[in-house]
PDB file of C-alpha atoms in Angstrom:
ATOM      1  CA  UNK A 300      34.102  15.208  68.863  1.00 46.00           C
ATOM      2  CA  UNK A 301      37.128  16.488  66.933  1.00 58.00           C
ATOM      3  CA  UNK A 302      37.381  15.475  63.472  1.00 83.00           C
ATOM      4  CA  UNK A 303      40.254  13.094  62.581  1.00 93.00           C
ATOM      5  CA  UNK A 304      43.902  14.668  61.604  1.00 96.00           C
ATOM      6  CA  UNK A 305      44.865  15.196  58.201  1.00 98.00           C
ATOM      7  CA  UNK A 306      48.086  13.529  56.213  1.00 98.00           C
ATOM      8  CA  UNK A 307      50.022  13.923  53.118  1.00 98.00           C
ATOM      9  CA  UNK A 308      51.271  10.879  51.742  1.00 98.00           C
ATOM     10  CA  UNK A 309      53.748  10.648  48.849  1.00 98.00           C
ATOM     11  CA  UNK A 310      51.507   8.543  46.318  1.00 98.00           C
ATOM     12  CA  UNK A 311      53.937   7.389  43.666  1.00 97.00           C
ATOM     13  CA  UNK A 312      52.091   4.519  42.506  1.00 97.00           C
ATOM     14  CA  UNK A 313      54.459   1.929  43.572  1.00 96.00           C
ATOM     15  CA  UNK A 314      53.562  -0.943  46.032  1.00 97.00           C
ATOM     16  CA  UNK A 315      55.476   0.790  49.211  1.00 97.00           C
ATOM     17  CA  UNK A 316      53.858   4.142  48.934  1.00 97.00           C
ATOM     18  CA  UNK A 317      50.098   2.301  48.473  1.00 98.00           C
ATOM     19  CA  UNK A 318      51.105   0.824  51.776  1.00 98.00           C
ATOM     20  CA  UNK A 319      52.561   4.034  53.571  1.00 98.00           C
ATOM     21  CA  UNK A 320      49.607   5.726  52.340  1.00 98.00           C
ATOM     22  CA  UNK A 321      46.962   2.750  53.189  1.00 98.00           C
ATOM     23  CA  UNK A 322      49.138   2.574  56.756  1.00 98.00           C
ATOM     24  CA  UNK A 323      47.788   6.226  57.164  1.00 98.00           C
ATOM     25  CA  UNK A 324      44.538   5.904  56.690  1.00 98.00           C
ATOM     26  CA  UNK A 325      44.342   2.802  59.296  1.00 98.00           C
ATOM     27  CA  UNK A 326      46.080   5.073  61.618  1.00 98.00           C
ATOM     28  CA  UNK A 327      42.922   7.479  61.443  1.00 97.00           C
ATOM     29  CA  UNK A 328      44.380   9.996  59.151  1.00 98.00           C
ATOM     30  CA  UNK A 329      42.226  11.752  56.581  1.00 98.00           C
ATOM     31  CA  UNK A 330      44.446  11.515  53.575  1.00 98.00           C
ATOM     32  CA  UNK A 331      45.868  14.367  50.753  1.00 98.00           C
ATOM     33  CA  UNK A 332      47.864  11.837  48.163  1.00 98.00           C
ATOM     34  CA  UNK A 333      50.113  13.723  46.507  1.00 98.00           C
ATOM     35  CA  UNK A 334      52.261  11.880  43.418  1.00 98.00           C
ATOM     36  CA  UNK A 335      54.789  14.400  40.975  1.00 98.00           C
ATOM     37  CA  UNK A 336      54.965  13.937  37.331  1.00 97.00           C
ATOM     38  CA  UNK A 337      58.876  14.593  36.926  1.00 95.00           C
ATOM     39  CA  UNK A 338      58.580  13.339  33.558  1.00 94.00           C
ATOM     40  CA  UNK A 339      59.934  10.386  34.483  1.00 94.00           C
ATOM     41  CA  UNK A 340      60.504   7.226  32.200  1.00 87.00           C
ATOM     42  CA  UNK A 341      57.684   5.195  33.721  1.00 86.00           C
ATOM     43  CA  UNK A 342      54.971   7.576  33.295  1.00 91.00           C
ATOM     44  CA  UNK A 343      52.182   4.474  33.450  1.00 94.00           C
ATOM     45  CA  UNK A 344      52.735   5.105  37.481  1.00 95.00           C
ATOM     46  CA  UNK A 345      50.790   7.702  37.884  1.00 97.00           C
ATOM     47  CA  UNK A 346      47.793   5.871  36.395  1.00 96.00           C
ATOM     48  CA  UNK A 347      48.613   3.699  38.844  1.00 97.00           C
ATOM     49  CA  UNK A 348      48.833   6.659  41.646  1.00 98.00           C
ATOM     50  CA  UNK A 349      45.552   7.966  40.502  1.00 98.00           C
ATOM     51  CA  UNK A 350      43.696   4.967  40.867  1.00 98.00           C
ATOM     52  CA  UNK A 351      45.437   4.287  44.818  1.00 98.00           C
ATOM     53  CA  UNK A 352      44.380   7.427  45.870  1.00 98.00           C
ATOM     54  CA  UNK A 353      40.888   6.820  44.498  1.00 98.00           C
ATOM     55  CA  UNK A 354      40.815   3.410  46.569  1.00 98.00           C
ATOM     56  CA  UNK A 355      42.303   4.671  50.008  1.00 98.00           C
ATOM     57  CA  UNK A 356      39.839   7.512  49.560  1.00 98.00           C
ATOM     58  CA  UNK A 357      42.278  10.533  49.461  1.00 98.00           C
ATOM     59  CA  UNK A 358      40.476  13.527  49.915  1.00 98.00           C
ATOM     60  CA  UNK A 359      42.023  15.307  47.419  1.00 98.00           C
ATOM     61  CA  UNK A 360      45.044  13.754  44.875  1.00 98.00           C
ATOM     62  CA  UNK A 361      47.395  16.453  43.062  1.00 98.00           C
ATOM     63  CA  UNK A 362      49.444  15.263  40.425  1.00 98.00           C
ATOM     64  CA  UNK A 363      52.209  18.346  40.663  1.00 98.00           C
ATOM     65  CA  UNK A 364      53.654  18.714  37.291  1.00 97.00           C
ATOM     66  CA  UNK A 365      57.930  19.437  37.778  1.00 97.00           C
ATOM     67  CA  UNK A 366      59.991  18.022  34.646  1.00 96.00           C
ATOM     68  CA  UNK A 367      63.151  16.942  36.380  1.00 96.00           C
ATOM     69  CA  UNK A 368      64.401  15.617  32.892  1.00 94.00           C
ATOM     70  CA  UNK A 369      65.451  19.279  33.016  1.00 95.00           C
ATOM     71  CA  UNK A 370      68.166  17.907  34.853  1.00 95.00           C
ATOM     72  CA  UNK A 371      68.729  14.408  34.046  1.00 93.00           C
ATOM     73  CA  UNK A 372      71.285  12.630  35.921  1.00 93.00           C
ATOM     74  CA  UNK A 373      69.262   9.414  35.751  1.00 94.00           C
ATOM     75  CA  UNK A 374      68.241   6.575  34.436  1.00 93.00           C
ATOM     76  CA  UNK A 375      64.116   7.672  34.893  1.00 92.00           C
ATOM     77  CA  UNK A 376      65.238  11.150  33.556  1.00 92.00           C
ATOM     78  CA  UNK A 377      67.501  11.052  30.708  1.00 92.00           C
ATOM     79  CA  UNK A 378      68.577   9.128  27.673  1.00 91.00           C
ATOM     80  CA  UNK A 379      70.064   6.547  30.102  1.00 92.00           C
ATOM     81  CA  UNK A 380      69.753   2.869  30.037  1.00 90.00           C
ATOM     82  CA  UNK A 381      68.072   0.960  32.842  1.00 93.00           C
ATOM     83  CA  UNK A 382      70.022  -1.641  34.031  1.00 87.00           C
ATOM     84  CA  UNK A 383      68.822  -5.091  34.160  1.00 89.00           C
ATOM     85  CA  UNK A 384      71.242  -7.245  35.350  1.00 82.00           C
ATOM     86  CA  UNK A 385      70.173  -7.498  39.003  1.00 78.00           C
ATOM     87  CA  UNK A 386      70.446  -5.845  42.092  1.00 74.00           C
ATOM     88  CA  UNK A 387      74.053  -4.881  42.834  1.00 69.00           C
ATOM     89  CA  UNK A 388      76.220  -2.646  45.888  1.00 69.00           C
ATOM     90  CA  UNK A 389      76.351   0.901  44.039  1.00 80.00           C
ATOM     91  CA  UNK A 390      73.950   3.185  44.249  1.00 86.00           C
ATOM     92  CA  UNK A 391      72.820   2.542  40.279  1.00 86.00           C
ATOM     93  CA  UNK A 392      71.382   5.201  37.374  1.00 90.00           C
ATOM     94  CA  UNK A 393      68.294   4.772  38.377  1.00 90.00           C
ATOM     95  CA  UNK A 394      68.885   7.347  41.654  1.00 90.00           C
ATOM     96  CA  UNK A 395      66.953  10.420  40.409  1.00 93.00           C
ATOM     97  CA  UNK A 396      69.248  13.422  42.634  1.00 94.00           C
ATOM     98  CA  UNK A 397      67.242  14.316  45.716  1.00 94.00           C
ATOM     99  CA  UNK A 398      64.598  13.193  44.749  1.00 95.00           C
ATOM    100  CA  UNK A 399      63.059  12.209  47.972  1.00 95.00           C
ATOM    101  CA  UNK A 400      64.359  15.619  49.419  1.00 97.00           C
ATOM    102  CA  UNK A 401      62.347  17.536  46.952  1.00 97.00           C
ATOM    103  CA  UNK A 402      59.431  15.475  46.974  1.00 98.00           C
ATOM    104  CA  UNK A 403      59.053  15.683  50.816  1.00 98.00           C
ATOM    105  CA  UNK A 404      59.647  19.591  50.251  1.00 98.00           C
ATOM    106  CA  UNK A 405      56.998  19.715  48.447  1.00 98.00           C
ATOM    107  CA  UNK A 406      54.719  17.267  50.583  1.00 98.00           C
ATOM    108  CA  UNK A 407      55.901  19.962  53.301  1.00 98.00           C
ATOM    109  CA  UNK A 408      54.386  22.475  51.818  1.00 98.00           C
ATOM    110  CA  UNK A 409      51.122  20.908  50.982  1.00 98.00           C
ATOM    111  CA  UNK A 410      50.590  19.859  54.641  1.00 98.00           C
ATOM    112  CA  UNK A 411      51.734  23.092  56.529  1.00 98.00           C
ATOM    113  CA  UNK A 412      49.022  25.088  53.902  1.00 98.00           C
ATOM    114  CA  UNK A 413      46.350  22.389  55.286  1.00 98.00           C
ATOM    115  CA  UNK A 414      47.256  22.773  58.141  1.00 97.00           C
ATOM    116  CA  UNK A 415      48.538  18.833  58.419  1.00 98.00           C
ATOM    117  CA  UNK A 416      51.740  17.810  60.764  1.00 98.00           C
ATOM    118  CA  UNK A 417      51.764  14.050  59.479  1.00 98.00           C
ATOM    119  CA  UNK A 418      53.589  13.171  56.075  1.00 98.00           C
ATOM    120  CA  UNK A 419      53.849   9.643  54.804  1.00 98.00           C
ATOM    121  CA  UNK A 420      56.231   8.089  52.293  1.00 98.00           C
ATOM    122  CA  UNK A 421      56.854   4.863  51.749  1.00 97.00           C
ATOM    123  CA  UNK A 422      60.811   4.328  51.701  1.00 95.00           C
ATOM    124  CA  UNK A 423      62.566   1.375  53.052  1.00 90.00           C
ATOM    125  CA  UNK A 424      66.032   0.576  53.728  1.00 84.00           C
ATOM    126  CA  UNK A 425      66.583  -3.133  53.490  1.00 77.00           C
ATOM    127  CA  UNK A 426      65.318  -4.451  50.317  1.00 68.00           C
ATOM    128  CA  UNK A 427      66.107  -1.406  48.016  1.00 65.00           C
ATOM    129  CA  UNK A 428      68.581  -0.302  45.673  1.00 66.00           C
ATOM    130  CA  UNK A 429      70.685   1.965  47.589  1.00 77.00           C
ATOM    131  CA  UNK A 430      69.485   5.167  47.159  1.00 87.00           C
ATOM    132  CA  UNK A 431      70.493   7.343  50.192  1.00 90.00           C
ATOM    133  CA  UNK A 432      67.174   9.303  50.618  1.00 91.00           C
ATOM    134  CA  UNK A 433      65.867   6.209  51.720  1.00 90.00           C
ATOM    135  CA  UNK A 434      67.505   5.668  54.915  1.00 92.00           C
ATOM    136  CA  UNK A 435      66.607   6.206  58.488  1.00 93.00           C
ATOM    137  CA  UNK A 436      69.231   8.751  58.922  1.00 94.00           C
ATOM    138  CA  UNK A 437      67.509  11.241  56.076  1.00 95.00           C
ATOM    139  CA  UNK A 438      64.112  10.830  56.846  1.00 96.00           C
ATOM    140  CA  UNK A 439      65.338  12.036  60.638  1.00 96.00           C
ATOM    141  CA  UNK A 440      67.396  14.785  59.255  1.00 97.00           C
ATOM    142  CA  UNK A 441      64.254  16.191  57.380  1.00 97.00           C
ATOM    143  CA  UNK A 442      62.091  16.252  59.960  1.00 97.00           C
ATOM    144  CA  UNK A 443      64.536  18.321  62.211  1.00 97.00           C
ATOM    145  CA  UNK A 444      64.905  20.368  58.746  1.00 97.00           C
ATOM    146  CA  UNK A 445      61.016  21.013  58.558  1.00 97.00           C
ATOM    147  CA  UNK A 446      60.727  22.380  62.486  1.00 96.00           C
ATOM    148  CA  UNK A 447      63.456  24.791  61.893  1.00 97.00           C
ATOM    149  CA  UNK A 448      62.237  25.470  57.917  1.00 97.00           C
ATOM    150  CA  UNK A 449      58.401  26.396  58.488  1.00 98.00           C
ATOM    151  CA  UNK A 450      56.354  29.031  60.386  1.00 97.00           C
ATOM    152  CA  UNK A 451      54.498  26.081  62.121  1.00 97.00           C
ATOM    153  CA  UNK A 452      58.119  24.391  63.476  1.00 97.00           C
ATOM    154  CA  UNK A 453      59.387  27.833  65.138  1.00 97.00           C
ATOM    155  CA  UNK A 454      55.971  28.528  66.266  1.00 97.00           C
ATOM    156  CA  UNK A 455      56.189  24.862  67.988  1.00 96.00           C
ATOM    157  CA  UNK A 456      53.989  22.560  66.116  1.00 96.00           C
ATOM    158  CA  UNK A 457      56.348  20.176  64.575  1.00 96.00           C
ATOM    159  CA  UNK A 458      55.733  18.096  61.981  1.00 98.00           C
ATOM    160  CA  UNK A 459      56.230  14.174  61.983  1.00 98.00           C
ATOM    161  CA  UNK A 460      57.866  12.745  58.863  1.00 98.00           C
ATOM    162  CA  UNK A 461      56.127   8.837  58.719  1.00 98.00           C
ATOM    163  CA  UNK A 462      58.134   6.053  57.251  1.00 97.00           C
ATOM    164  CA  UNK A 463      56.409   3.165  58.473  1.00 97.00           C
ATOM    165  CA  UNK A 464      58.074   0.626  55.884  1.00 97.00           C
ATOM    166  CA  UNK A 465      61.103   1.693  56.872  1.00 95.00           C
ATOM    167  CA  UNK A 466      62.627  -1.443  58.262  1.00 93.00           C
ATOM    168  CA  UNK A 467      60.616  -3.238  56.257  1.00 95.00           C
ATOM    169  CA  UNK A 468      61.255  -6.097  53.903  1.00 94.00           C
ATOM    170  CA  UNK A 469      59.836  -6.658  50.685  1.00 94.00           C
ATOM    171  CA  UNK A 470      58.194  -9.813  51.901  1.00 96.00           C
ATOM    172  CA  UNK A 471      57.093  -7.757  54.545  1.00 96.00           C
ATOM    173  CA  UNK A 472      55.635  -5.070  52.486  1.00 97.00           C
ATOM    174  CA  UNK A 473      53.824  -7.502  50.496  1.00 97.00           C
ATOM    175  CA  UNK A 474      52.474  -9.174  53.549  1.00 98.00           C
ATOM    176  CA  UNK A 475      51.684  -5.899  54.725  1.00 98.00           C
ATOM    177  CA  UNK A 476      49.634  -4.991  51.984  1.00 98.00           C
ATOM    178  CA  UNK A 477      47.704  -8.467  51.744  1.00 98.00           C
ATOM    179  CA  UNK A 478      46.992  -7.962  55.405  1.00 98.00           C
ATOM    180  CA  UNK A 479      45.354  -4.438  54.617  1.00 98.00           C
ATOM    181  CA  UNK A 480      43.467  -6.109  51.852  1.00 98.00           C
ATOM    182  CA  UNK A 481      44.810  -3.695  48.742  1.00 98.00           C
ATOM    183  CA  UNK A 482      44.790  -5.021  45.792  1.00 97.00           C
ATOM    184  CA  UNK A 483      48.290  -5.058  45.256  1.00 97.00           C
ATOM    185  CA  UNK A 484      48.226  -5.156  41.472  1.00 96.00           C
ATOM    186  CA  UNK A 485      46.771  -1.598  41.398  1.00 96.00           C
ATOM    187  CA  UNK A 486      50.261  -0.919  41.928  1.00 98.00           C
ATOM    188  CA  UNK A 487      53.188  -0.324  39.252  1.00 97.00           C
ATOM    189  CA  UNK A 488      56.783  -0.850  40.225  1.00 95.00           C
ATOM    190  CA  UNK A 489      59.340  -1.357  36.787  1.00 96.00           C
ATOM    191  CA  UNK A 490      61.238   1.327  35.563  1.00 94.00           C
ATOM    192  CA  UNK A 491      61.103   0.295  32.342  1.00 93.00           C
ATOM    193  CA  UNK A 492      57.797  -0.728  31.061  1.00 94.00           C
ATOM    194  CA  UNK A 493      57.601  -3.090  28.373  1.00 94.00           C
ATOM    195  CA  UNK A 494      54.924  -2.810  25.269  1.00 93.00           C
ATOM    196  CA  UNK A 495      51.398  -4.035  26.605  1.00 92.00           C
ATOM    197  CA  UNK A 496      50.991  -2.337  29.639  1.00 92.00           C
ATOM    198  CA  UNK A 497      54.003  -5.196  31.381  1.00 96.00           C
ATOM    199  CA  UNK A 498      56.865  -4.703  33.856  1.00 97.00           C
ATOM    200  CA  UNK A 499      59.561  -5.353  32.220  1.00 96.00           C
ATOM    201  CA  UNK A 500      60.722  -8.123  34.965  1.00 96.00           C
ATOM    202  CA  UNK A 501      64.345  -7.537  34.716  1.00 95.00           C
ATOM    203  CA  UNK A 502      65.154  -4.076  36.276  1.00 93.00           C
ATOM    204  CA  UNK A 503      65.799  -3.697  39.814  1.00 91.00           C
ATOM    205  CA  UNK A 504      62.505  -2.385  40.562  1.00 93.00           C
ATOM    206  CA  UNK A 505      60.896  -5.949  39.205  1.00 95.00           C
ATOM    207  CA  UNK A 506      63.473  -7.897  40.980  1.00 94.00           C
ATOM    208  CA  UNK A 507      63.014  -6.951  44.419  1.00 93.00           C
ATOM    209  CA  UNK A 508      59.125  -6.877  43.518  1.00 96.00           C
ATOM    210  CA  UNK A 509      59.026 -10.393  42.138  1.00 96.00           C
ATOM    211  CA  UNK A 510      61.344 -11.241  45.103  1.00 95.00           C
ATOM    212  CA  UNK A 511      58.986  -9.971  47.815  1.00 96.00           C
ATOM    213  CA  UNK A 512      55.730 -11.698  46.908  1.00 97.00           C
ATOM    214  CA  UNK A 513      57.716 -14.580  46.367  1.00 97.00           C
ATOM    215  CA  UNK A 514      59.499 -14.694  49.749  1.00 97.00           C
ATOM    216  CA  UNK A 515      55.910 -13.907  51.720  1.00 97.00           C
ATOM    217  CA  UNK A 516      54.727 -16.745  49.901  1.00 98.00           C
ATOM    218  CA  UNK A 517      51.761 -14.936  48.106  1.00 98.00           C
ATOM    219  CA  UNK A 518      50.639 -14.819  44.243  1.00 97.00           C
ATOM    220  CA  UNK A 519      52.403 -12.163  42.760  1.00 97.00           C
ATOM    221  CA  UNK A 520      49.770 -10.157  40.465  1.00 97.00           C
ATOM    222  CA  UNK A 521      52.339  -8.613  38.598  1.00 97.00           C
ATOM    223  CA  UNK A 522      52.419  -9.190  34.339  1.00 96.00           C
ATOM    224  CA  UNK A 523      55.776  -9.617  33.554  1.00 97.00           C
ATOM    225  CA  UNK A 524      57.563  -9.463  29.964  1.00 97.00           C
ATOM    226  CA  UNK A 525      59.785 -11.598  31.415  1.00 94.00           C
ATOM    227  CA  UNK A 526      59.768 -13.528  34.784  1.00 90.00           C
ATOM    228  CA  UNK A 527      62.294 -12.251  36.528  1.00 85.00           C
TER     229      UNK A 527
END
């Protein structure tokens, strides 16, 4: 009997990559969680990453350390404020640059040294903010990037780039999530946390949050500062 197939999954701590990740593991993956402290503004999610991994029973969970305040450019990495007056059409500050490029990079790496071909992340492209690393058309470009990029692609064992929330709602993630019976307040979403250990309830993060439990019909465990 061969033993079950091993996945990385991007663990950031938020409610769509506790999904991805829990998505994994009901597929029959063994799981490697991996979640990057880029210094960002919202540190308190990877408490919140540390204590998913623990309940989907990652194998292993490696919090890579990579300051991309060294950059900036955004909202969750610089001296920026976060906006909080809704969801609008631009791609807003809160877009950390590539971020989902190098973050899969780096998931890339993890899996082709353990020798995984499955890597999970939990992006979606309906209710989001805009950010382009989050649409269908990226996650397909990097996994044609990752068969031509590593020694397993050219030697012919590909690797599969996961986005099972991709087309997705936020009701449907929080459904989702209900119906894989996480507790979905393990989870952290705001960008800017509020004093107390509370999402702040006004940033987008909050908003489409609030919105999705809301819409599904269920409780929403969240502690807000403010209801959003």
């Amino acid at each position: 009997m061969s033993a079950a197939p091993i996945a990385v999954a991007l663990v950031s701590g938020g409610l769509d990559s506790m999904v991805s990740a829990a998505l994994a593991r009901e597929a029959g993956f063994r799981l490697l969680a991996l979640s990057v402290d880029y210094n960002q503004r919202h540190q308190v999610e990877l408490a919140a990453a540390r204590r998913i991994a623990r309940a989907l029973g990652a194998e292993r969970h490696v919090v890579l350390p990579l300051d991309l305040s060294a950059f900036g450019g955004s909202a969750l990495t610089a001296d920026i404020d976060v906006p909080k007056g809704g969801v609008g059409a631009d791609i807003p500050v809160t877009y950390v640059p590539a971020r989902n490029t190098i973050f899969l990079s780096l998931a890339l790496g993890w899996a082709e040294a353990a020798g995984a071909r499955d890597l999970f992340i939990g992006v979606n492209a309906l209710d989001y903010s805009g950010y382009p690393d989050c649409r269908p058309e990226f996650i397909s470009a990097f996994e044609g990037l990752a068969e031509i990029a590593t020694k397993a692609g050219v030697e012919g064992e590909p690797f599969k780039i996961h986005a099972p929330l991709q087309h997705m709602t936020k009701a449907d993630i929080a459904a989702e999530a209900a119906r894989l019976g996480l507790d979905a307040g393990m989870s952290w979403s705001c960008y800017d946390p509020a004093p107390g250990g509370l999402h702040c309830g006004l940033c987008d993060s909050c908003r489409l949050r609030s919105k999705g439990f809301e819409e599904a019909g269920l409780p929403d465990p969240t502690r807000y500062a403010v209801r959003p």
